[in-house]
mmCIF file with all atom_site columns, C-alpha atoms in Angstrom:
data_model
loop_
_atom_site.group_PDB
_atom_site.id
_atom_site.type_symbol
_atom_site.label_atom_id
_atom_site.label_alt_id
_atom_site.label_comp_id
_atom_site.label_asym_id
_atom_site.label_entity_id
_atom_site.label_seq_id
_atom_site.pdbx_PDB_ins_code
_atom_site.Cartn_x
_atom_site.Cartn_y
_atom_site.Cartn_z
_atom_site.occupancy
_atom_site.B_iso_or_equiv
_atom_site.pdbx_formal_charge
_atom_site.auth_seq_id
_atom_site.auth_comp_id
_atom_site.auth_asym_id
_atom_site.auth_atom_id
_atom_site.pdbx_PDB_model_num
ATOM 1   C CA . MET A 1 1   ? 9.982  -11.304 -23.121 1.00 50.00 ? 1   MET A CA 1
ATOM 2   C CA . LYS A 1 2   ? 13.808 -11.708 -23.586 1.00 58.00 ? 2   LYS A CA 1
ATOM 3   C CA . SER A 1 3   ? 14.543 -14.221 -21.558 1.00 66.00 ? 3   SER A CA 1
ATOM 4   C CA . THR A 1 4   ? 11.742 -15.423 -18.796 1.00 81.00 ? 4   THR A CA 1
ATOM 5   C CA . SER A 1 5   ? 13.683 -18.105 -17.473 1.00 88.00 ? 5   SER A CA 1
ATOM 6   C CA . SER A 1 6   ? 16.086 -15.547 -16.506 1.00 90.00 ? 6   SER A CA 1
ATOM 7   C CA . ALA A 1 7   ? 13.963 -13.123 -15.287 1.00 92.00 ? 7   ALA A CA 1
ATOM 8   C CA . VAL A 1 8   ? 12.453 -15.555 -12.940 1.00 96.00 ? 8   VAL A CA 1
ATOM 9   C CA . LEU A 1 9   ? 15.674 -16.918 -11.954 1.00 95.00 ? 9   LEU A CA 1
ATOM 10  C CA . LYS A 1 10  ? 16.988 -13.546 -10.908 1.00 94.00 ? 10  LYS A CA 1
ATOM 11  C CA . THR A 1 11  ? 13.844 -12.314 -9.198  1.00 96.00 ? 11  THR A CA 1
ATOM 12  C CA . VAL A 1 12  ? 13.434 -15.548 -7.133  1.00 97.00 ? 12  VAL A CA 1
ATOM 13  C CA . GLY A 1 13  ? 16.944 -15.645 -6.213  1.00 97.00 ? 13  GLY A CA 1
ATOM 14  C CA . LEU A 1 14  ? 17.455 -11.798 -5.347  1.00 97.00 ? 14  LEU A CA 1
ATOM 15  C CA . GLY A 1 15  ? 13.961 -11.745 -3.518  1.00 97.00 ? 15  GLY A CA 1
ATOM 16  C CA . ALA A 1 16  ? 15.168 -14.754 -1.450  1.00 97.00 ? 16  ALA A CA 1
ATOM 17  C CA . LEU A 1 17  ? 18.301 -12.440 -0.545  1.00 97.00 ? 17  LEU A CA 1
ATOM 18  C CA . THR A 1 18  ? 15.795 -9.622  0.167   1.00 97.00 ? 18  THR A CA 1
ATOM 19  C CA . GLY A 1 19  ? 14.188 -12.050 2.640   1.00 97.00 ? 19  GLY A CA 1
ATOM 20  C CA . MET A 1 20  ? 17.667 -12.352 4.131   1.00 96.00 ? 20  MET A CA 1
ATOM 21  C CA . ARG A 1 21  ? 18.597 -8.748  3.762   1.00 96.00 ? 21  ARG A CA 1
ATOM 22  C CA . ALA A 1 22  ? 16.206 -6.262  2.797   1.00 95.00 ? 22  ALA A CA 1
ATOM 23  C CA . VAL A 1 23  ? 18.338 -3.866  0.737   1.00 96.00 ? 23  VAL A CA 1
ATOM 24  C CA . SER A 1 24  ? 20.715 -6.313  -0.670  1.00 95.00 ? 24  SER A CA 1
ATOM 25  C CA . GLY A 1 25  ? 18.460 -7.462  -3.639  1.00 94.00 ? 25  GLY A CA 1
ATOM 26  C CA . LEU A 1 26  ? 17.727 -3.846  -4.873  1.00 94.00 ? 26  LEU A CA 1
ATOM 27  C CA . SER A 1 27  ? 21.528 -2.703  -4.416  1.00 95.00 ? 27  SER A CA 1
ATOM 28  C CA . ALA A 1 28  ? 22.910 -5.408  -6.762  1.00 93.00 ? 28  ALA A CA 1
ATOM 29  C CA . VAL A 1 29  ? 20.161 -4.737  -9.376  1.00 91.00 ? 29  VAL A CA 1
ATOM 30  C CA . SER A 1 30  ? 20.980 -1.083  -8.998  1.00 92.00 ? 30  SER A CA 1
ATOM 31  C CA . ASN A 1 31  ? 24.636 -1.222  -8.819  1.00 90.00 ? 31  ASN A CA 1
ATOM 32  C CA . SER A 1 32  ? 24.645 -3.759  -12.476 1.00 86.00 ? 32  SER A CA 1
ATOM 33  C CA . LEU A 1 33  ? 22.354 -0.990  -14.213 1.00 84.00 ? 33  LEU A CA 1
ATOM 34  C CA . SER A 1 34  ? 24.137 1.817   -13.430 1.00 86.00 ? 34  SER A CA 1
ATOM 35  C CA . LYS A 1 35  ? 27.501 0.541   -14.254 1.00 81.00 ? 35  LYS A CA 1
ATOM 36  C CA . GLN A 1 36  ? 25.840 -1.074  -17.813 1.00 67.00 ? 36  GLN A CA 1
ATOM 37  C CA . GLN A 1 37  ? 26.936 -4.296  -16.547 1.00 49.00 ? 37  GLN A CA 1
ATOM 38  C CA . SER A 1 38  ? 23.374 -5.733  -18.124 1.00 53.00 ? 38  SER A CA 1
ATOM 39  C CA . LEU A 1 39  ? 22.320 -6.379  -21.070 1.00 48.00 ? 39  LEU A CA 1
ATOM 40  C CA . TYR A 1 40  ? 18.832 -4.648  -19.899 1.00 62.00 ? 40  TYR A CA 1
ATOM 41  C CA . TYR A 1 41  ? 17.651 -1.435  -19.878 1.00 70.00 ? 41  TYR A CA 1
ATOM 42  C CA . LEU A 1 42  ? 14.899 0.805   -18.404 1.00 81.00 ? 42  LEU A CA 1
ATOM 43  C CA . GLY A 1 43  ? 15.266 4.047   -19.852 1.00 79.00 ? 43  GLY A CA 1
ATOM 44  C CA . GLY A 1 44  ? 11.753 5.537   -19.946 1.00 82.00 ? 44  GLY A CA 1
ATOM 45  C CA . THR A 1 45  ? 10.085 3.189   -17.078 1.00 88.00 ? 45  THR A CA 1
ATOM 46  C CA . ARG A 1 46  ? 9.133  4.123   -13.935 1.00 93.00 ? 46  ARG A CA 1
ATOM 47  C CA . TYR A 1 47  ? 12.432 1.753   -12.795 1.00 93.00 ? 47  TYR A CA 1
ATOM 48  C CA . SER A 1 48  ? 14.610 3.614   -14.564 1.00 91.00 ? 48  SER A CA 1
ATOM 49  C CA . PHE A 1 49  ? 15.673 5.845   -11.157 1.00 93.00 ? 49  PHE A CA 1
ATOM 50  C CA . LEU A 1 50  ? 17.289 2.566   -10.769 1.00 93.00 ? 50  LEU A CA 1
ATOM 51  C CA . GLN A 1 51  ? 20.073 2.871   -13.544 1.00 91.00 ? 51  GLN A CA 1
ATOM 52  C CA . SER A 1 52  ? 20.956 6.110   -11.679 1.00 92.00 ? 52  SER A CA 1
ATOM 53  C CA . PRO A 1 53  ? 24.576 6.132   -9.999  1.00 93.00 ? 53  PRO A CA 1
ATOM 54  C CA . PHE A 1 54  ? 23.377 8.199   -7.578  1.00 96.00 ? 54  PHE A CA 1
ATOM 55  C CA . VAL A 1 55  ? 20.539 5.774   -5.986  1.00 96.00 ? 55  VAL A CA 1
ATOM 56  C CA . ALA A 1 56  ? 23.091 2.366   -6.742  1.00 95.00 ? 56  ALA A CA 1
ATOM 57  C CA . SER A 1 57  ? 25.689 4.361   -4.485  1.00 96.00 ? 57  SER A CA 1
ATOM 58  C CA . ALA A 1 58  ? 23.269 4.951   -2.075  1.00 97.00 ? 58  ALA A CA 1
ATOM 59  C CA . LEU A 1 59  ? 21.426 1.744   -2.127  1.00 97.00 ? 59  LEU A CA 1
ATOM 60  C CA . SER A 1 60  ? 24.889 0.466   -1.573  1.00 96.00 ? 60  SER A CA 1
ATOM 61  C CA . VAL A 1 61  ? 25.606 2.211   1.491   1.00 97.00 ? 61  VAL A CA 1
ATOM 62  C CA . ALA A 1 62  ? 21.865 1.156   2.926   1.00 97.00 ? 62  ALA A CA 1
ATOM 63  C CA . ALA A 1 63  ? 22.869 -2.264  2.239   1.00 96.00 ? 63  ALA A CA 1
ATOM 64  C CA . ASN A 1 64  ? 26.058 -2.323  4.265   1.00 95.00 ? 64  ASN A CA 1
ATOM 65  C CA . ALA A 1 65  ? 24.498 -0.294  7.260   1.00 95.00 ? 65  ALA A CA 1
ATOM 66  C CA . GLU A 1 66  ? 22.102 -2.599  7.354   1.00 94.00 ? 66  GLU A CA 1
ATOM 67  C CA . MET A 1 67  ? 24.389 -5.851  7.263   1.00 94.00 ? 67  MET A CA 1
ATOM 68  C CA . ALA A 1 68  ? 26.044 -3.916  10.314  1.00 94.00 ? 68  ALA A CA 1
ATOM 69  C CA . GLY A 1 69  ? 23.062 -3.048  12.185  1.00 91.00 ? 69  GLY A CA 1
ATOM 70  C CA . ASP A 1 70  ? 21.951 -6.505  11.840  1.00 87.00 ? 70  ASP A CA 1
ATOM 71  C CA . LYS A 1 71  ? 24.752 -7.219  14.410  1.00 88.00 ? 71  LYS A CA 1
ATOM 72  C CA . LEU A 1 72  ? 23.198 -4.958  16.885  1.00 87.00 ? 72  LEU A CA 1
ATOM 73  C CA . PRO A 1 73  ? 21.271 -6.590  20.007  1.00 87.00 ? 73  PRO A CA 1
ATOM 74  C CA . THR A 1 74  ? 18.700 -3.928  19.378  1.00 90.00 ? 74  THR A CA 1
ATOM 75  C CA . ALA A 1 75  ? 18.121 -4.820  15.790  1.00 88.00 ? 75  ALA A CA 1
ATOM 76  C CA . PRO A 1 76  ? 14.857 -5.612  15.412  1.00 90.00 ? 76  PRO A CA 1
ATOM 77  C CA . ASN A 1 77  ? 13.683 -8.987  13.828  1.00 91.00 ? 77  ASN A CA 1
ATOM 78  C CA . ARG A 1 78  ? 13.061 -9.506  10.005  1.00 93.00 ? 78  ARG A CA 1
ATOM 79  C CA . ILE A 1 79  ? 9.315  -10.899 10.555  1.00 95.00 ? 79  ILE A CA 1
ATOM 80  C CA . ALA A 1 80  ? 8.621  -7.709  12.847  1.00 95.00 ? 80  ALA A CA 1
ATOM 81  C CA . PRO A 1 81  ? 5.830  -6.154  10.541  1.00 95.00 ? 81  PRO A CA 1
ATOM 82  C CA . LEU A 1 82  ? 7.178  -3.023  9.835   1.00 94.00 ? 82  LEU A CA 1
ATOM 83  C CA . GLY A 1 83  ? 10.593 -5.106  8.638   1.00 94.00 ? 83  GLY A CA 1
ATOM 84  C CA . LEU A 1 84  ? 8.627  -7.528  7.033   1.00 97.00 ? 84  LEU A CA 1
ATOM 85  C CA . ALA A 1 85  ? 6.725  -4.962  4.959   1.00 97.00 ? 85  ALA A CA 1
ATOM 86  C CA . GLY A 1 86  ? 9.869  -3.159  3.673   1.00 96.00 ? 86  GLY A CA 1
ATOM 87  C CA . ARG A 1 87  ? 11.578 -6.841  2.481   1.00 97.00 ? 87  ARG A CA 1
ATOM 88  C CA . THR A 1 88  ? 8.287  -7.168  0.581   1.00 98.00 ? 88  THR A CA 1
ATOM 89  C CA . LEU A 1 89  ? 8.019  -4.029  -0.912  1.00 98.00 ? 89  LEU A CA 1
ATOM 90  C CA . ALA A 1 90  ? 12.009 -4.220  -1.765  1.00 98.00 ? 90  ALA A CA 1
ATOM 91  C CA . GLY A 1 91  ? 11.207 -7.612  -3.196  1.00 98.00 ? 91  GLY A CA 1
ATOM 92  C CA . ALA A 1 92  ? 8.278  -6.482  -5.478  1.00 98.00 ? 92  ALA A CA 1
ATOM 93  C CA . LEU A 1 93  ? 10.534 -3.554  -6.846  1.00 97.00 ? 93  LEU A CA 1
ATOM 94  C CA . LEU A 1 94  ? 13.503 -5.377  -7.797  1.00 96.00 ? 94  LEU A CA 1
ATOM 95  C CA . GLY A 1 95  ? 11.017 -8.227  -9.227  1.00 96.00 ? 95  GLY A CA 1
ATOM 96  C CA . ALA A 1 96  ? 8.905  -5.439  -11.160 1.00 96.00 ? 96  ALA A CA 1
ATOM 97  C CA . ALA A 1 97  ? 12.429 -3.779  -12.241 1.00 94.00 ? 97  ALA A CA 1
ATOM 98  C CA . ILE A 1 98  ? 13.815 -7.496  -13.571 1.00 93.00 ? 98  ILE A CA 1
ATOM 99  C CA . PHE A 1 99  ? 10.699 -8.265  -15.449 1.00 94.00 ? 99  PHE A CA 1
ATOM 100 C CA . LYS A 1 100 ? 10.538 -5.149  -17.079 1.00 92.00 ? 100 LYS A CA 1
ATOM 101 C CA . ALA A 1 101 ? 13.992 -5.067  -18.310 1.00 88.00 ? 101 ALA A CA 1
ATOM 102 C CA . HIS A 1 102 ? 13.383 -8.532  -19.528 1.00 89.00 ? 102 HIS A CA 1
ATOM 103 C CA . GLY A 1 103 ? 10.455 -7.021  -21.714 1.00 90.00 ? 103 GLY A CA 1
ATOM 104 C CA . GLY A 1 104 ? 7.685  -8.578  -19.125 1.00 91.00 ? 104 GLY A CA 1
ATOM 105 C CA . SER A 1 105 ? 5.278  -7.646  -16.928 1.00 94.00 ? 105 SER A CA 1
ATOM 106 C CA . ASP A 1 106 ? 6.220  -5.683  -13.934 1.00 95.00 ? 106 ASP A CA 1
ATOM 107 C CA . ILE A 1 107 ? 2.913  -6.824  -12.215 1.00 97.00 ? 107 ILE A CA 1
ATOM 108 C CA . GLN A 1 108 ? 3.964  -10.107 -12.312 1.00 97.00 ? 108 GLN A CA 1
ATOM 109 C CA . GLY A 1 109 ? 7.664  -9.640  -11.274 1.00 97.00 ? 109 GLY A CA 1
ATOM 110 C CA . ALA A 1 110 ? 6.283  -8.158  -8.582  1.00 98.00 ? 110 ALA A CA 1
ATOM 111 C CA . LEU A 1 111 ? 3.891  -10.257 -7.195  1.00 98.00 ? 111 LEU A CA 1
ATOM 112 C CA . LEU A 1 112 ? 7.069  -13.022 -7.567  1.00 98.00 ? 112 LEU A CA 1
ATOM 113 C CA . GLY A 1 113 ? 9.599  -11.110 -5.755  1.00 98.00 ? 113 GLY A CA 1
ATOM 114 C CA . GLY A 1 114 ? 7.245  -9.544  -2.914  1.00 98.00 ? 114 GLY A CA 1
ATOM 115 C CA . ILE A 1 115 ? 5.919  -13.096 -2.114  1.00 98.00 ? 115 ILE A CA 1
ATOM 116 C CA . VAL A 1 116 ? 9.703  -14.480 -2.661  1.00 98.00 ? 116 VAL A CA 1
ATOM 117 C CA . ALA A 1 117 ? 10.974 -11.980 0.053   1.00 98.00 ? 117 ALA A CA 1
ATOM 118 C CA . ALA A 1 118 ? 8.317  -12.471 2.187   1.00 98.00 ? 118 ALA A CA 1
ATOM 119 C CA . ALA A 1 119 ? 8.648  -16.433 2.474   1.00 98.00 ? 119 ALA A CA 1
ATOM 120 C CA . ALA A 1 120 ? 12.453 -15.780 2.744   1.00 98.00 ? 120 ALA A CA 1
ATOM 121 C CA . GLY A 1 121 ? 12.351 -13.409 5.313   1.00 97.00 ? 121 GLY A CA 1
ATOM 122 C CA . PHE A 1 122 ? 10.614 -15.802 7.808   1.00 97.00 ? 122 PHE A CA 1
ATOM 123 C CA . GLY A 1 123 ? 12.305 -19.144 6.109   1.00 97.00 ? 123 GLY A CA 1
ATOM 124 C CA . SER A 1 124 ? 15.955 -17.748 7.002   1.00 96.00 ? 124 SER A CA 1
ATOM 125 C CA . PHE A 1 125 ? 14.614 -16.148 10.574  1.00 96.00 ? 125 PHE A CA 1
ATOM 126 C CA . PHE A 1 126 ? 13.653 -19.476 11.632  1.00 97.00 ? 126 PHE A CA 1
ATOM 127 C CA . LEU A 1 127 ? 16.683 -21.195 9.935   1.00 96.00 ? 127 LEU A CA 1
ATOM 128 C CA . ARG A 1 128 ? 19.138 -18.531 12.061  1.00 94.00 ? 128 ARG A CA 1
ATOM 129 C CA . LYS A 1 129 ? 17.395 -19.265 15.147  1.00 94.00 ? 129 LYS A CA 1
ATOM 130 C CA . LYS A 1 130 ? 17.412 -23.260 14.548  1.00 96.00 ? 130 LYS A CA 1
ATOM 131 C CA . ILE A 1 131 ? 21.086 -23.078 13.778  1.00 96.00 ? 131 ILE A CA 1
ATOM 132 C CA . ALA A 1 132 ? 21.910 -21.162 16.760  1.00 94.00 ? 132 ALA A CA 1
ATOM 133 C CA . GLN A 1 133 ? 20.056 -23.378 18.707  1.00 95.00 ? 133 GLN A CA 1
ATOM 134 C CA . ARG A 1 134 ? 22.026 -26.683 17.522  1.00 96.00 ? 134 ARG A CA 1
ATOM 135 C CA . THR A 1 135 ? 25.515 -25.084 17.349  1.00 96.00 ? 135 THR A CA 1
ATOM 136 C CA . ASN A 1 136 ? 25.744 -22.605 20.045  1.00 95.00 ? 136 ASN A CA 1
ATOM 137 C CA . LEU A 1 137 ? 27.562 -19.990 17.630  1.00 95.00 ? 137 LEU A CA 1
ATOM 138 C CA . PRO A 1 138 ? 26.911 -16.353 18.680  1.00 92.00 ? 138 PRO A CA 1
ATOM 139 C CA . ASP A 1 139 ? 23.768 -14.873 16.743  1.00 89.00 ? 139 ASP A CA 1
ATOM 140 C CA . PRO A 1 140 ? 26.521 -12.379 15.353  1.00 91.00 ? 140 PRO A CA 1
ATOM 141 C CA . LEU A 1 141 ? 28.855 -14.524 13.758  1.00 94.00 ? 141 LEU A CA 1
ATOM 142 C CA . LEU A 1 142 ? 25.877 -16.175 11.997  1.00 94.00 ? 142 LEU A CA 1
ATOM 143 C CA . GLY A 1 143 ? 24.712 -12.952 10.584  1.00 93.00 ? 143 GLY A CA 1
ATOM 144 C CA . LEU A 1 144 ? 28.242 -12.659 9.165   1.00 95.00 ? 144 LEU A CA 1
ATOM 145 C CA . VAL A 1 145 ? 28.058 -15.848 7.645   1.00 95.00 ? 145 VAL A CA 1
ATOM 146 C CA . GLU A 1 146 ? 24.455 -14.933 5.957   1.00 94.00 ? 146 GLU A CA 1
ATOM 147 C CA . ASP A 1 147 ? 26.092 -11.424 5.100   1.00 95.00 ? 147 ASP A CA 1
ATOM 148 C CA . ALA A 1 148 ? 28.767 -13.537 3.190   1.00 95.00 ? 148 ALA A CA 1
ATOM 149 C CA . ILE A 1 149 ? 25.889 -15.853 1.348   1.00 95.00 ? 149 ILE A CA 1
ATOM 150 C CA . VAL A 1 150 ? 24.433 -12.636 0.261   1.00 95.00 ? 150 VAL A CA 1
ATOM 151 C CA . ARG A 1 151 ? 27.019 -10.827 -0.988  1.00 94.00 ? 151 ARG A CA 1
ATOM 152 C CA . LYS A 1 152 ? 28.201 -13.771 -3.218  1.00 94.00 ? 152 LYS A CA 1
ATOM 153 C CA . ALA A 1 153 ? 25.084 -14.969 -4.311  1.00 94.00 ? 153 ALA A CA 1
ATOM 154 C CA . GLY A 1 154 ? 23.795 -11.448 -5.346  1.00 91.00 ? 154 GLY A CA 1
ATOM 155 C CA . LYS A 1 155 ? 27.226 -11.072 -7.443  1.00 88.00 ? 155 LYS A CA 1
ATOM 156 C CA . ARG A 1 156 ? 26.557 -14.293 -9.140  1.00 91.00 ? 156 ARG A CA 1
ATOM 157 C CA . LEU A 1 157 ? 22.899 -13.762 -9.544  1.00 90.00 ? 157 LEU A CA 1
ATOM 158 C CA . ILE A 1 158 ? 22.651 -10.399 -11.245 1.00 84.00 ? 158 ILE A CA 1
ATOM 159 C CA . GLY A 1 159 ? 25.952 -10.960 -13.622 1.00 70.00 ? 159 GLY A CA 1
#
C-alpha cells in the first residue's frame, strides 16, 4: 500500500465531512482525481468513474445544491434514516476509492469511510443543535459556518 496513514487520514477526514454534508467528500475526491491533482490513479477499477470530469462537475453541483438546501426550513435532519443512509454510502464509496487509489483494500476503506460518515452525521447534528441552544444563533448561520468548515477542510485533506 502506497501510504496507509495517508489513506486512513483522508478517509477519516473526508468521511467526517460527509457526515456533515453528504456529497462534499465525494466531490472533493472526484475533483482532485479528475484534475489529476492527485498522485493516485483509479483507472481499471470500479471507481474509475470518479476521475471523470463530468462526474466531478456533477458532484460539485450536487454539493453546492446540498449546502443551499441545508438552510431551508424544510431540510430534513441529517440523521433521518434516508439521509443517514446516503451519508453512510457516500462515506463508504469515498473510503473504498481512497484506499484503492493508495493500493489498499477497498473493503477496509468502505467500512472505515461508512462508519466515520455515519458517526459524524450524528455528532455534527447534535453539536450544531447544542451550539444553537447555547448561543441563540440562527440555524442557517450555523449552517454557513459548517459549510465553510467543510469546504476548507475538504481542500486541505485532498491536497
